[in-house]
Amino acid sequence: MLYKGSPASPGIAIGRVFLLEDEEFCAIKRTISKEGIRKEIERFKRAIVATKNELNRITNKATKHLSKKHVKLFEAYLFIVDDPVFKEDVISRITKGLVNAEYALQEVTEKNLKVFEKIEDEYFKQRGNDVLDVSKKIMRHMVGAQKKTLAETPEDSIVFTHNLTPTDTITMKDENILGFATNMGGKTSHTAIMAQAMEIPAVVGLKDITSHVKHGDSVIIDGTEGVVVINPDEDTLANYKRMQQRFITAVKELNQFVDLPAVTTDGKKIVVASNIEIPQEIKSVISHGAEGIGLFRTEYLFLNRKTLPSETEQFESYKNVVEKIFPNPVIIRTVDLGGDKLFHNVEINKERNPFLGLRAIRLCLKHPEMFKKQLRAILRASAFGNVKLMYPMISGVDELRAANAVLSEVKQELKSKSIQFDENIEVGIMIEIPSAALTVDVLAKEADFLSIGTNDLIQYTLAVDRINEYVTHLYEPLHLSVLRLLKNIINAGHRAGKWVSMCGEMAGDPSYTEILLGLGLEHFSVVSASVLRIKKEIRKTNFKAAKKITDEILSESSRDLLVKKIKQRKSLTS
Ligand code: PEP
Ligand code: MG
């Protein structure tokens, strides 16, 4: 069985499915045919029997070892699972709504939970949790998952789950997980970016893949093409093993570029730096020959915890990176929480549109103490190497001024205490919101450099959520509107005498290198694993010829023609 999703991190992994239960109770809706009704009802009934058996086992154990109160709890669970109204409700939704059993169960559970929420009595209100817990058990039996954590994975595991957080992904390398596949997500989600940083093959946006796999199934994931093959036959397996070998050899061959400069065939020197998510990536930055760190995302210090990191903790962490990368520069980006990176200590969890909400610089300006603490830590680290500071999500000049006002305050404070820092530290901004892209001429007067965040710029320009698997096909870096904005940013930045970098995922995809050079881009910042691929591409390209081709491409009004033309160019050069 072959499934297609979005390629999130290149490479091929061959192993066994490790189905990870999602913390959220969330099923994907699948429309079924009338003929499929019986099968879905059967699946639901089998899951009910399995849940009852499980609960009976637990009740027996509880009777021996626990108090009466606990035994009563499990008896109540048995009562819920056996409730005829509940069972009828699910079956009726499958039959009338022609939906899969998971989705019907979710709908009924949500309806029942709403009833509990309205109850005033606290004790009875809390019984809603029991209903949810029982439904989760039934769901688990239905999809064949067991409650597991990533720490329990056997050696050849490929994780299949509804969604992963960027923090889950960080731990994967330590757990020797070969790769992962998720129902949710797009290729520029932070989970995908993290997978590339960890060099773990991944496919995301597979919609309901978790309902099609069983724990222990043999599986191949191709993170380069975005393909998942479940229970492959001998020929397919042999074929993918050969492809896997070719991929490994190609990666090794790239090593010849480590010490070579990123220079075009007509002698234009280009800078290729690295993006990092966590300090552990420094080794990879150095081994791939990157010219510094063009984007140091600092969210890792804030995620997966309930309290804010102290100034000292931040300072030590930044200083360590800065010293190791010296004399090359490190661009430290102030924290970009919100969107798909949620921190539990600030009020960003309940937003309806988190990507349009209190994110990044907006959140920092709303919490100046948190912001100042980070600025102090970055400034102090600047005394130990070559540091530049960068603000994310700047939407206009007032926001930049507001951030700089806080920075001035912090600088004054450090000076008054005679604490060392680089007084001439360069301060740049991310250009990732169309309002900033259209006013670069104004912003560039007050920023030392610009860095284009295409991951967000594309989502905001095209109104396509970067983590929503249902609109991935509309997420098009080559859309004429995007190319025009890029041209405007690069030209306006250069006219103002500022250097312009790109640190979004578009910079790390070799199929766009020629067109980006043609747009005049001279600084690339990409995930370490892509540094050599981009260097190789730059060394094949003629800077002047690329400009001509790009001008020609920009005159195309149709997106399809444009994409076709670029793909044709690509097949000629590769
Ligand atoms: C971007 O938006 O392109 C970017 C580099 O920032 P992030 O992916 O962290 O939002
Ligand atoms: Mg961004």
PDB file of C-alpha atoms and ligand atoms in Angstrom, residues 190 297 333 336 359 392-393 430 432 453-457 460 466, ligand 2:
ATOM      1  CA  HIS A 190       8.674  23.432  12.828  1.00  0.00           C
ATOM      2  CA  ARG A 297      16.191  29.898  16.804  1.00  0.00           C
ATOM      3  CA  ARG A 333      16.890  35.543  16.902  1.00  0.00           C
ATOM      4  CA  ASP A 336       9.465  33.287  18.273  1.00  0.00           C
ATOM      5  CA  ARG A 359       3.395  35.458  18.289  1.00  0.00           C
ATOM      6  CA  PRO A 392      11.172  37.860  14.139  1.00  0.00           C
ATOM      7  CA  MET A 393       7.783  38.831  12.690  1.00  0.00           C
ATOM      8  CA  MET A 430      13.152  39.037   9.637  1.00  0.00           C
ATOM      9  CA  GLU A 432       8.304  37.396   6.784  1.00  0.00           C
ATOM     10  CA  GLY A 453      11.666  34.149   6.326  1.00  0.00           C
ATOM     11  CA  THR A 454       9.969  32.468   3.396  1.00  0.00           C
ATOM     12  CA  ASN A 455       8.213  29.894   5.582  1.00  0.00           C
ATOM     13  CA  ASP A 456       5.986  32.590   6.985  1.00  0.00           C
ATOM     14  CA  LEU A 457       6.172  35.018   4.085  1.00  0.00           C
ATOM     15  CA  TYR A 460       0.892  35.012   4.876  1.00  0.00           C
ATOM     16  CA  ARG A 466       2.050  26.256   6.664  1.00  0.00           C
TER      17      ARG A 466
HETATM   18 MG    MG B   2       9.036  32.676  10.646  1.00  0.00          MG
END
